[in-house]
Tab-separated table of C-alpha atoms (C1' of nucleotides) in Angstrom:
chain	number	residue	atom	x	y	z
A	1	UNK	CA	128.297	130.883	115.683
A	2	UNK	CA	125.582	129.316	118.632
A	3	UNK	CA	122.222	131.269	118.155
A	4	UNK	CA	121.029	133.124	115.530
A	5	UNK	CA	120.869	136.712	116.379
A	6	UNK	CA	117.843	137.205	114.859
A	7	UNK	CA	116.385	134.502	116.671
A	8	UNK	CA	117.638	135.840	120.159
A	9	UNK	CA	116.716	139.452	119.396
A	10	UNK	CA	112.968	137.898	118.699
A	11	UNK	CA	113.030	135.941	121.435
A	12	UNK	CA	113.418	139.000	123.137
A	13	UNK	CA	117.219	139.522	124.077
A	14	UNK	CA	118.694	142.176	125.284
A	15	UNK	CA	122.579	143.450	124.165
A	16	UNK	CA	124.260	144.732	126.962
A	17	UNK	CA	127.352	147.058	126.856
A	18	UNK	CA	130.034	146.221	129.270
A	19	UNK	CA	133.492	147.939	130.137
A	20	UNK	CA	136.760	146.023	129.873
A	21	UNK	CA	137.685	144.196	133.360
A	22	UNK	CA	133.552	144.705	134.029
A	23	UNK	CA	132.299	141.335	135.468
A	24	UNK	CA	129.680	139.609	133.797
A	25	UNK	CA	128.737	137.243	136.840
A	26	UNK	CA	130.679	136.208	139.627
A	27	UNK	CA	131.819	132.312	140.592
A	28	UNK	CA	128.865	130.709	142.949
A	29	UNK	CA	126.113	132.940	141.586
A	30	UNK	CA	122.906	131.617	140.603
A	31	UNK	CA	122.409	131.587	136.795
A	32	UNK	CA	119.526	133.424	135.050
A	33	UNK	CA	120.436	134.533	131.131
A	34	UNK	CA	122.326	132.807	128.591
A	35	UNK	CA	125.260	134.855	127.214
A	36	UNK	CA	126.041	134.884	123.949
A	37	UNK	CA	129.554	137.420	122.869
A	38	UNK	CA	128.824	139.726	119.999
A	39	UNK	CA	131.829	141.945	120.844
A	40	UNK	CA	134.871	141.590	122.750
A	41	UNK	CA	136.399	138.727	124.200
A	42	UNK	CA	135.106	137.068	127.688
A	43	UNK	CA	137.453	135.425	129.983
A	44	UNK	CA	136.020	133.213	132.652
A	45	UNK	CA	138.452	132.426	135.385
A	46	UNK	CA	138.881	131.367	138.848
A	47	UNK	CA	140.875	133.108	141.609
A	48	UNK	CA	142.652	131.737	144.746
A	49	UNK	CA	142.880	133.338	148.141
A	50	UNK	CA	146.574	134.274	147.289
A	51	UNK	CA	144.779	136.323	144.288
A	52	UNK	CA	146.288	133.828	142.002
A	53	UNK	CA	143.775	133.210	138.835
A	54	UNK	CA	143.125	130.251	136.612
A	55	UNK	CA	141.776	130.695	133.433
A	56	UNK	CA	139.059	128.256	132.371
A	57	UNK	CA	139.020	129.365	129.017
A	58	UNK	CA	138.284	132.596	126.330
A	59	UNK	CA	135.222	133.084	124.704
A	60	UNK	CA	134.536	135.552	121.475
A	61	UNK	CA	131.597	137.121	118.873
A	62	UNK	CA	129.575	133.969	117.780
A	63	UNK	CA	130.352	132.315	120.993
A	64	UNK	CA	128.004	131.754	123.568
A	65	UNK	CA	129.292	130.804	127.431
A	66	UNK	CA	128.213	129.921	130.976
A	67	UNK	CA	125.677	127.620	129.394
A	68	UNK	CA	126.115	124.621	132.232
A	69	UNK	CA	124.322	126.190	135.076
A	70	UNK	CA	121.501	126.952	133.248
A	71	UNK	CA	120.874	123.108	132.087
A	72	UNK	CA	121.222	121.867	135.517
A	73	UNK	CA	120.562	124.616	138.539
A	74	UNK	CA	124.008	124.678	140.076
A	75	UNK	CA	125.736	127.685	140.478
A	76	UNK	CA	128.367	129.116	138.336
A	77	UNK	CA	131.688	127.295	138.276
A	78	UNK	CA	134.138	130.565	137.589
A	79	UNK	CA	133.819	134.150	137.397
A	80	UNK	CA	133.508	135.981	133.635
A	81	UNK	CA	134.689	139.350	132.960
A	82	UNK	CA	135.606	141.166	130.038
A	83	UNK	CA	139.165	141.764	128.805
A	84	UNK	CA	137.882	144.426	126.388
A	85	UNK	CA	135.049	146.046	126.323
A	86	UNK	CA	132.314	144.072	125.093
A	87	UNK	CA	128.863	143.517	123.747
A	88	UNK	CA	127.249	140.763	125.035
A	89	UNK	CA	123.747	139.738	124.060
A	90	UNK	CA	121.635	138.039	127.259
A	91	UNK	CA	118.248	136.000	127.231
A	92	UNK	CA	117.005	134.731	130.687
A	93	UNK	CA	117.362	131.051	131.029
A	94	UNK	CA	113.330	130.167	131.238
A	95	UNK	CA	113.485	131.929	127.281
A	96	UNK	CA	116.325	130.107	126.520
A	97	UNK	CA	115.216	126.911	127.486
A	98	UNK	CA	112.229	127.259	125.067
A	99	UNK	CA	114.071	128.233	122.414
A	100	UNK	CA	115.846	125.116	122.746
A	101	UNK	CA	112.508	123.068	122.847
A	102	UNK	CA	111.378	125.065	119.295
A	103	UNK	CA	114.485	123.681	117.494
A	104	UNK	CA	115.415	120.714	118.233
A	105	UNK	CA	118.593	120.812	116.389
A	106	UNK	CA	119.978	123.553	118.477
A	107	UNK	CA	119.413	121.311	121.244
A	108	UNK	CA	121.902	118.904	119.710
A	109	UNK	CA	124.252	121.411	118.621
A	110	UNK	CA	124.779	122.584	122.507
A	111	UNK	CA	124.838	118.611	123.013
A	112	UNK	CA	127.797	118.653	120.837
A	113	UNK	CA	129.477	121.693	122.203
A	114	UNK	CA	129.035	120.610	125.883
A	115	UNK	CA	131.095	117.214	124.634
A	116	UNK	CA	133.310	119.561	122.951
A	117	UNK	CA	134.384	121.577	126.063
A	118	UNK	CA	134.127	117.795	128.308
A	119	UNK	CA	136.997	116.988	125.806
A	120	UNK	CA	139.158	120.079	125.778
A	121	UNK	CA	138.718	119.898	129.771
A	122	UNK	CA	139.867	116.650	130.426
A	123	UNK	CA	143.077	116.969	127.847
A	124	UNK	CA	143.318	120.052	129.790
A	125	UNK	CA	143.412	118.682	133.505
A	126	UNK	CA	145.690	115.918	132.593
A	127	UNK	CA	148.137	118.068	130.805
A	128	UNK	CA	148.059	120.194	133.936
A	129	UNK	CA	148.674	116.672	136.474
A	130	UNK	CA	150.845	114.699	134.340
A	131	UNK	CA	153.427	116.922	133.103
A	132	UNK	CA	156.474	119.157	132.961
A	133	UNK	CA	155.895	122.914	132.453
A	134	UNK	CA	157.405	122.994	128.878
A	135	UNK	CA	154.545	120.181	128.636
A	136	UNK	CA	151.834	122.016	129.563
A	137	UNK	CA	153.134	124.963	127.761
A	138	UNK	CA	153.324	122.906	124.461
A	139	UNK	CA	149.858	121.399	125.286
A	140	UNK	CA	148.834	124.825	125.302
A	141	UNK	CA	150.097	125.977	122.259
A	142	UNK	CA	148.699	123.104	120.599
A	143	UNK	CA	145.112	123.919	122.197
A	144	UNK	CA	145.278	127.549	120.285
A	145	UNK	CA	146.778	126.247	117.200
A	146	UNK	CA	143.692	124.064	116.609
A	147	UNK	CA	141.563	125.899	116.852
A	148	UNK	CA	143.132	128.156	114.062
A	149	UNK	CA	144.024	125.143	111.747
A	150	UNK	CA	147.097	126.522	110.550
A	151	UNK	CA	149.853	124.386	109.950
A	152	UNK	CA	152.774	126.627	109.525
A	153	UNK	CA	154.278	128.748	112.264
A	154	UNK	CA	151.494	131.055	113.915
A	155	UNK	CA	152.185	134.206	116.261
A	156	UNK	CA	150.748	133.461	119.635
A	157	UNK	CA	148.502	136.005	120.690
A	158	UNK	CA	148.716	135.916	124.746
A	159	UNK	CA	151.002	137.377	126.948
A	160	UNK	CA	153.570	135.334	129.389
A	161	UNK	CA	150.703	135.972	132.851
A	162	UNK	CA	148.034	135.077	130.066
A	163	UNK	CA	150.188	131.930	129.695
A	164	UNK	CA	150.924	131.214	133.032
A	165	UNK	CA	146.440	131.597	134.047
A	166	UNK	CA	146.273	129.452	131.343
A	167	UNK	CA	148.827	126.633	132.557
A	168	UNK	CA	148.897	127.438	136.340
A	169	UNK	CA	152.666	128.205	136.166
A	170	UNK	CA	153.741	131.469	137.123
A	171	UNK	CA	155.332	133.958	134.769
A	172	UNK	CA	158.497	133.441	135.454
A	173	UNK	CA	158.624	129.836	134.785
A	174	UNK	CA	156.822	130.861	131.767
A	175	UNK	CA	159.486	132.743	130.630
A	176	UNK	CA	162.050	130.092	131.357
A	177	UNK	CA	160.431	127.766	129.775
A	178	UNK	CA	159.847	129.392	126.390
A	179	UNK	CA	163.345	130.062	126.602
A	180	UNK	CA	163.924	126.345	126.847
A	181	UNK	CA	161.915	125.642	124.055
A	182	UNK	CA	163.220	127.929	121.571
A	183	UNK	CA	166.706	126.272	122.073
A	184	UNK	CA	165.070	122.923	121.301
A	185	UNK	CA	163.462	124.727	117.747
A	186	UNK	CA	159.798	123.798	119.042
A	187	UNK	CA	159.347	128.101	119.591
A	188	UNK	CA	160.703	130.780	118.228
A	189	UNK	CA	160.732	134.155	119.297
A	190	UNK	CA	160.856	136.874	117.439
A	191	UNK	CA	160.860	140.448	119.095
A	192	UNK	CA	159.441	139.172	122.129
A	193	UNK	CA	156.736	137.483	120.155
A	194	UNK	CA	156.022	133.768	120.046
A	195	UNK	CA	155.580	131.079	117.046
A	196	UNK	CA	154.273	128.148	117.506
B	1	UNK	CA	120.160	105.342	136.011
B	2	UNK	CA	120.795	106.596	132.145
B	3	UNK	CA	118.919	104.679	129.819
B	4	UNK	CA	116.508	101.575	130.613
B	5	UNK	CA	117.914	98.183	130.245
B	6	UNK	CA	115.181	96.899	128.264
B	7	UNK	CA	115.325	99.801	126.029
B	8	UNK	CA	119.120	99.168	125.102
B	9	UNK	CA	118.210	95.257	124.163
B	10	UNK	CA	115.564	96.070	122.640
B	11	UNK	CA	117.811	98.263	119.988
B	12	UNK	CA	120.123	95.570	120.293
B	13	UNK	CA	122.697	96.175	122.859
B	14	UNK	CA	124.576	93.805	123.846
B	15	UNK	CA	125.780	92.587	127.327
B	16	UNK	CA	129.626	91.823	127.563
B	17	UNK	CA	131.865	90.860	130.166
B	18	UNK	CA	135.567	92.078	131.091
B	19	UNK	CA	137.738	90.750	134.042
B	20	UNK	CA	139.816	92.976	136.385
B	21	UNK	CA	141.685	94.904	134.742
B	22	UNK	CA	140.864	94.351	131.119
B	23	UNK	CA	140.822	97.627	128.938
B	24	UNK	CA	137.539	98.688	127.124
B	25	UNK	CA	138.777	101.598	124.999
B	26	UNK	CA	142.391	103.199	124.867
B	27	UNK	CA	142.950	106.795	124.533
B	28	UNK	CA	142.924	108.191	121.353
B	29	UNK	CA	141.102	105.001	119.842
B	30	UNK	CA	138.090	105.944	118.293
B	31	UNK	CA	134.277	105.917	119.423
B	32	UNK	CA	132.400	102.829	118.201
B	33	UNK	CA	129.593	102.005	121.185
B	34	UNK	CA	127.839	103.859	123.681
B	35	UNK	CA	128.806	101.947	126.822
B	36	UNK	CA	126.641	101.243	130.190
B	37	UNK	CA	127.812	99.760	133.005
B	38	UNK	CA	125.651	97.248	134.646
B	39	UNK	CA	128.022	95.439	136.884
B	40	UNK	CA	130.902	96.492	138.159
B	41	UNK	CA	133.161	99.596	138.223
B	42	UNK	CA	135.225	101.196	135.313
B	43	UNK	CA	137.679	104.051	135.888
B	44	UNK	CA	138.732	106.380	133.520
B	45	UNK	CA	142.281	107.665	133.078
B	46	UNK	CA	145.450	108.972	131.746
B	47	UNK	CA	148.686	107.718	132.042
B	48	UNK	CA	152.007	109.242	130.774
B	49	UNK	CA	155.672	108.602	129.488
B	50	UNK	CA	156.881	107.560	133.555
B	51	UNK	CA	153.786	105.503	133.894
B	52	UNK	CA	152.358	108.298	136.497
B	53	UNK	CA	148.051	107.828	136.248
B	54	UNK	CA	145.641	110.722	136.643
B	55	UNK	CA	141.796	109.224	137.072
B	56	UNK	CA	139.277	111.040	135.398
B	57	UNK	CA	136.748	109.494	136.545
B	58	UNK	CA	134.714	106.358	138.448
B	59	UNK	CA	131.532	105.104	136.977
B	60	UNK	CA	129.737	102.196	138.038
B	61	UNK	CA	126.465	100.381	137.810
B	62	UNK	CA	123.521	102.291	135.987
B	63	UNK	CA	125.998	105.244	134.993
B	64	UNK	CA	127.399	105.298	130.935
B	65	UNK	CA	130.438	106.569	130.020
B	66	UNK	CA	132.579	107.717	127.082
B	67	UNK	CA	129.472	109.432	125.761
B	68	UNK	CA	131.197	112.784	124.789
B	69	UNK	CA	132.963	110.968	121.962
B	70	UNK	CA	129.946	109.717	120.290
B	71	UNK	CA	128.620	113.310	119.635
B	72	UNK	CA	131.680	114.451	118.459
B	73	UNK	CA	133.137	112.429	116.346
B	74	UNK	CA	136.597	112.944	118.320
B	75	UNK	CA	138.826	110.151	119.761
B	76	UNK	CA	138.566	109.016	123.487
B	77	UNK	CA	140.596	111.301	125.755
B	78	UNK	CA	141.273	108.943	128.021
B	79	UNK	CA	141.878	105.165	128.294
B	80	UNK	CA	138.622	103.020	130.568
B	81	UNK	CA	139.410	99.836	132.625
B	82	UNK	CA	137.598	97.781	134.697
B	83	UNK	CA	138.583	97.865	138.629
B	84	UNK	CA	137.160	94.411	139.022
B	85	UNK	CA	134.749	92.000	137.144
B	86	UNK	CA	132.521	93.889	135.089
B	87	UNK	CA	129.711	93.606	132.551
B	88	UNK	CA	129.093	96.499	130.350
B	89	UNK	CA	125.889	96.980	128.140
B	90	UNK	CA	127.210	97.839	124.340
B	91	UNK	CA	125.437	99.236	122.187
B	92	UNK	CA	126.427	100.316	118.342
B	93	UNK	CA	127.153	104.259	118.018
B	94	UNK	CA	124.656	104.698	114.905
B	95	UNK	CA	121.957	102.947	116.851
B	96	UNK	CA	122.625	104.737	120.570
B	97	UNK	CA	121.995	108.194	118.747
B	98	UNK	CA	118.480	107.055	116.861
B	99	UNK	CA	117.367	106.261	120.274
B	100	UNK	CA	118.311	109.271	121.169
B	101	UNK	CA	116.092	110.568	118.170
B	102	UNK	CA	113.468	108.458	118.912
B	103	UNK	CA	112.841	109.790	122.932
B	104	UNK	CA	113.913	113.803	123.149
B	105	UNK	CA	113.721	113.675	127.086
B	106	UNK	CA	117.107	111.479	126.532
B	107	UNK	CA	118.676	114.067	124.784
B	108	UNK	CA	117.637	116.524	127.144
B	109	UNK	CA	118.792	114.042	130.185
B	110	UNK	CA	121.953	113.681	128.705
B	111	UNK	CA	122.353	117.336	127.840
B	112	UNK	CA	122.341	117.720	131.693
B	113	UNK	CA	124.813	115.326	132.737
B	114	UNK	CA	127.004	116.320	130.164
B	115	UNK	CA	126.354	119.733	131.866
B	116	UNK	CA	127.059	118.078	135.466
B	117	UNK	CA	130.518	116.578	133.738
B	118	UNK	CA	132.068	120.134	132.759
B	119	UNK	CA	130.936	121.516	136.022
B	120	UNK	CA	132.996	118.930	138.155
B	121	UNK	CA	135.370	118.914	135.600
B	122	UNK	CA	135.753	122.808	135.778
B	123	UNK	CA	136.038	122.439	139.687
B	124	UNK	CA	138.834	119.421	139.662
B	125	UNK	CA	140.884	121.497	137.175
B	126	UNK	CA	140.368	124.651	139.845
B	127	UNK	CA	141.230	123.040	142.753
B	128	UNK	CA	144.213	121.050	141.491
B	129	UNK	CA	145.783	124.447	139.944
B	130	UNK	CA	145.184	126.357	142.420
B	131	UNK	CA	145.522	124.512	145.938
B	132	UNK	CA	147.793	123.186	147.910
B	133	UNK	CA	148.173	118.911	148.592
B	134	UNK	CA	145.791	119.155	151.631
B	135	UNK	CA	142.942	120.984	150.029
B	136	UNK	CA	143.534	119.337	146.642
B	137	UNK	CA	142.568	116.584	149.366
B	138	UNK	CA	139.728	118.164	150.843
B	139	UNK	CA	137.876	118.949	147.606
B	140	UNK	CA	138.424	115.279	146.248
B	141	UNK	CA	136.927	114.001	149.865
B	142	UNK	CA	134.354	117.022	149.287
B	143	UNK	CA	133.200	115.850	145.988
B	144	UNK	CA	132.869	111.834	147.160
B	145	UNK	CA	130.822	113.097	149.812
B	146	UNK	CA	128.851	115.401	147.430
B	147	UNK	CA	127.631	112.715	145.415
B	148	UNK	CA	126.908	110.061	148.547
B	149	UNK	CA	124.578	113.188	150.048
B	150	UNK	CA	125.524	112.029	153.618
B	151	UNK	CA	125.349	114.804	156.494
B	152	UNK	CA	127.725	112.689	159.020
B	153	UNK	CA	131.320	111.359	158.906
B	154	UNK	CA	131.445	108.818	156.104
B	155	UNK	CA	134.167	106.405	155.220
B	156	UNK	CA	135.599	107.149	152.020
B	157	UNK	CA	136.220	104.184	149.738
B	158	UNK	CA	139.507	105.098	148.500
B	159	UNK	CA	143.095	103.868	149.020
B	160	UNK	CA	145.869	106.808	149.763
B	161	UNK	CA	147.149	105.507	145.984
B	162	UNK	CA	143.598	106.133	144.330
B	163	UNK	CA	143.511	109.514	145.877
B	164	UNK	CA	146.641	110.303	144.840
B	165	UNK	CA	145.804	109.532	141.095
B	166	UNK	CA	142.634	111.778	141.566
B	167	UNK	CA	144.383	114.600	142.895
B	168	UNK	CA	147.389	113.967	140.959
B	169	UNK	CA	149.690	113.611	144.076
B	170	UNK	CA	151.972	111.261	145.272
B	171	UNK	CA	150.866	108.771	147.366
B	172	UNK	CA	153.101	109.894	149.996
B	173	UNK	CA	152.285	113.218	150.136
B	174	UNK	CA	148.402	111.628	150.381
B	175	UNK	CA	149.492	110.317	153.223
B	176	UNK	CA	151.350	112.817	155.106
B	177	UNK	CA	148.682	115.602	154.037
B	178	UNK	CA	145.939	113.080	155.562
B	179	UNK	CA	148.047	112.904	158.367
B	180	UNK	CA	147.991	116.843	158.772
B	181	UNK	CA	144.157	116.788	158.128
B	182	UNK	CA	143.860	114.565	160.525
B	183	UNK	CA	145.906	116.330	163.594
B	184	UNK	CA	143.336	119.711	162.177
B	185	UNK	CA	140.714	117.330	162.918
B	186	UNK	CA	139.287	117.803	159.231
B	187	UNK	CA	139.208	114.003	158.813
B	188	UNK	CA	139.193	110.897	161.302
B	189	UNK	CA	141.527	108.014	160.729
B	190	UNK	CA	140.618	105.105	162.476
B	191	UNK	CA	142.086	101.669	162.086
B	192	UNK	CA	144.198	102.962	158.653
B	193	UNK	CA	140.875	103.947	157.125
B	194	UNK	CA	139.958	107.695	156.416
B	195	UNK	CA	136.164	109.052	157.343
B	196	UNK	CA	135.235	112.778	156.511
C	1	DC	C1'	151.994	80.968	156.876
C	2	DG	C1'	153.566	82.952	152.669
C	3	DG	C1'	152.280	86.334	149.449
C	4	DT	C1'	149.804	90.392	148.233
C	5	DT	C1'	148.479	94.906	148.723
C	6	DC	C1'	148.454	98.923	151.219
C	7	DC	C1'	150.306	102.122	154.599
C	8	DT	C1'	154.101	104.626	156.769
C	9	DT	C1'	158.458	106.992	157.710
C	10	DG	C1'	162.872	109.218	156.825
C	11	DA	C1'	166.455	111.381	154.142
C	12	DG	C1'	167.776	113.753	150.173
C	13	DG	C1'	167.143	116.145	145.988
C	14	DA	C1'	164.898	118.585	142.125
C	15	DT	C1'	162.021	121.995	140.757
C	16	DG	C1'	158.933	125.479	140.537
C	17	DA	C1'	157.551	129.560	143.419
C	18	DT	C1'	158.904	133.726	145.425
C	19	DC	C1'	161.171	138.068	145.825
C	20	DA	C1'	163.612	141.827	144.052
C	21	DA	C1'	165.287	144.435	140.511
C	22	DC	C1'	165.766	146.112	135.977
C	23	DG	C1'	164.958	146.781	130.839
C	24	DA	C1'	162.174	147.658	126.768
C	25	DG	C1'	158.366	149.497	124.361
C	26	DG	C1'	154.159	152.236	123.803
C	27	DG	C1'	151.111	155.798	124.879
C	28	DT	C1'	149.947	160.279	126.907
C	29	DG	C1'	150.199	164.874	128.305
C	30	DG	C1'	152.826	168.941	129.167
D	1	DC	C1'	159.998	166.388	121.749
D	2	DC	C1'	160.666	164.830	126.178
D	3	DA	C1'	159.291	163.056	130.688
D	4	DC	C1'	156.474	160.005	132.795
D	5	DC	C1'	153.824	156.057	133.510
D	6	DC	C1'	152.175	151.489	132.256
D	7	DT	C1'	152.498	147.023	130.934
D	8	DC	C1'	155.218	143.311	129.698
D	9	DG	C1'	159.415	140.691	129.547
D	10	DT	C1'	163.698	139.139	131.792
D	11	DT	C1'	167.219	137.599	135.135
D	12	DG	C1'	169.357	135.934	139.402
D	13	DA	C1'	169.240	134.302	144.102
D	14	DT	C1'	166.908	131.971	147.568
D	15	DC	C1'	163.325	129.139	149.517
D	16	DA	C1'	159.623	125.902	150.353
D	17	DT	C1'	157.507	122.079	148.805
D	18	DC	C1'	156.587	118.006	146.816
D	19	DC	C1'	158.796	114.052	144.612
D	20	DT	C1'	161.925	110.264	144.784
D	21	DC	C1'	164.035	106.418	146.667
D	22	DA	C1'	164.528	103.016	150.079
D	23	DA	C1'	162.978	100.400	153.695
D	24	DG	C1'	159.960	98.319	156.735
D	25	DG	C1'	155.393	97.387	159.007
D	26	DA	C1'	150.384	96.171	159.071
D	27	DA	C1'	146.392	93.958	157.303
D	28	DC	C1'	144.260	90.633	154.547
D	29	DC	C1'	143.571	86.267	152.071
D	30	DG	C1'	144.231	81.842	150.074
DNA sequence: CGGTTCCTTGAGGATGATCAACGAGGGTGG
DNA sequence: CCACCCTCGTTGATCATCCTCAAGGAACCG
């Protein structure tokens, strides 16, 4: 959880419906409300000429996102949209900002989760440089499993193209290479499902 | 310029020396002492199994690094050596966050940069998914140029095998896409060295 | 001048992307 | 209940691209 709702909603936020596949803002736009997901599930992403996407990451309820461009006046990095339809609650940044001088604490919580995402970004970009696609797909895996802290065998709950955005592969090597790894016993696959 | 010399001593950092080449902190080692760079340059980076090196980042004189650690209590994604001579300010994790305590605007400045950091973090991961060798090229050259604010053709500091470990080529495809770039008349090459 | 380090070129090969086609499952409406 | 449409998964064949390996040249420095 990032803000306190009751906090936002004081501070005068608004909760704004939007329709799955709706964008929330657009790569290179200016930034002027913190987001914060109540309901739903945000994907930002970035798309290539060839209409080939990246996906920077996944954000759900209690998670805020987009937080960078407020801090510093650059422009957003990747678009967000919504993969369901969503609930989103939005401040404008000047409000925002002030909340963060009136606790102090938040302040070093966002600290914290900027390091956070620094972190899961660089693992992230060298996974992608350094390594085999069963690598990055295993990387990958390993990314969603932690943050679920399960140690046994968990059902992976993204498609093969979700996969592929994720790693930069394409689906088809996606597909191959699961294949490949559930010979080696590091998948399985059970109805068409993962494990990890 | 992060935080003032005399500040640092004053808590008790301490100034240390490392030759060419030496190591400061391996990946996955943990976080012990914020680190400033006074003299010197430091790079950043991953290596794998073959020995293959993806650069994360430079940093040189009046910039810190390894900060995101400190705030997190995770281990060091990636491993930091000195390029040549250096000396690094150190000072003790426990004591680099009371100053931190003790002046808020150094929160807030590092907020920012930490900020900055995902943002060109976000954009490296973009371009290198998404792109082919020559604008992998053109967005490391882009960036370089970003930071040096320079309007005109500017000689870029890098050997073909540096920008290959940014972009996460090899160094001969660095050099045959930079001879490409060159024919488009993107960049200059005069006397071996590249200007964009 | 000998030893580095860096740059360059060519040939060959591996690998992931591309293209095309099909199958399986789920939901919807007639 | 069946026909249809989606979305998702799967497979094979072919292709383009970047990597690999090997060799040699240029620049720099003590």
């Amino acid at each position: 959880m990032q803000i306190d709702i009751d906090i936002l909603f004081t501070w005068g936020a608004v909760a704004r419906k939007y329709k799955k596949n709706e964008v929330i803002f657009f790569e290179n736009e200016s930034a002027f409300f913190y987001h914060q997901v109540i309901e739903g599930t945000v994907r930002m992403y970035n798309a290539n000429e060839d209409g080939k996407e990246f996906t920077q990451g996944y954000f759900s309820s209690g998670q805020s996102f987009g937080e960078p461009p407020l801090f510093t006046d650059c422009k957003y990095p990747s678009t967000a949209s919504c993969i369901q339809d969503c609930t989103i609650l939005k401040l404008s940044k000047d409000k925002f900002l002030k909340i963060l001088d009136a606790y102090p604490n938040l302040q070093k919580e966002f600290l914290k989760l900027m390091c956070l995402r620094i972190l899961a970004k660089s693992n992230t970009t060298k996974d992608i440089v350094n390594q085999k696609p069963e690598h990055r797909i295993v990387s990958f895996l390993n990314s969603v499993k932690s943050k679920k802290k399960c140690g046994e065998k968990l059902i992976i709950p993204f498609t093969r193209q979700e996969i592929a955005n994720f790693t930069g592969l394409r689906v088809e090597t996606v597909i191959r290479s699961c294949t490949k790894l559930k010979e080696e016993k590091i998948i399985d696959i059970i109805d068409h499902k993962i494990y990890y």
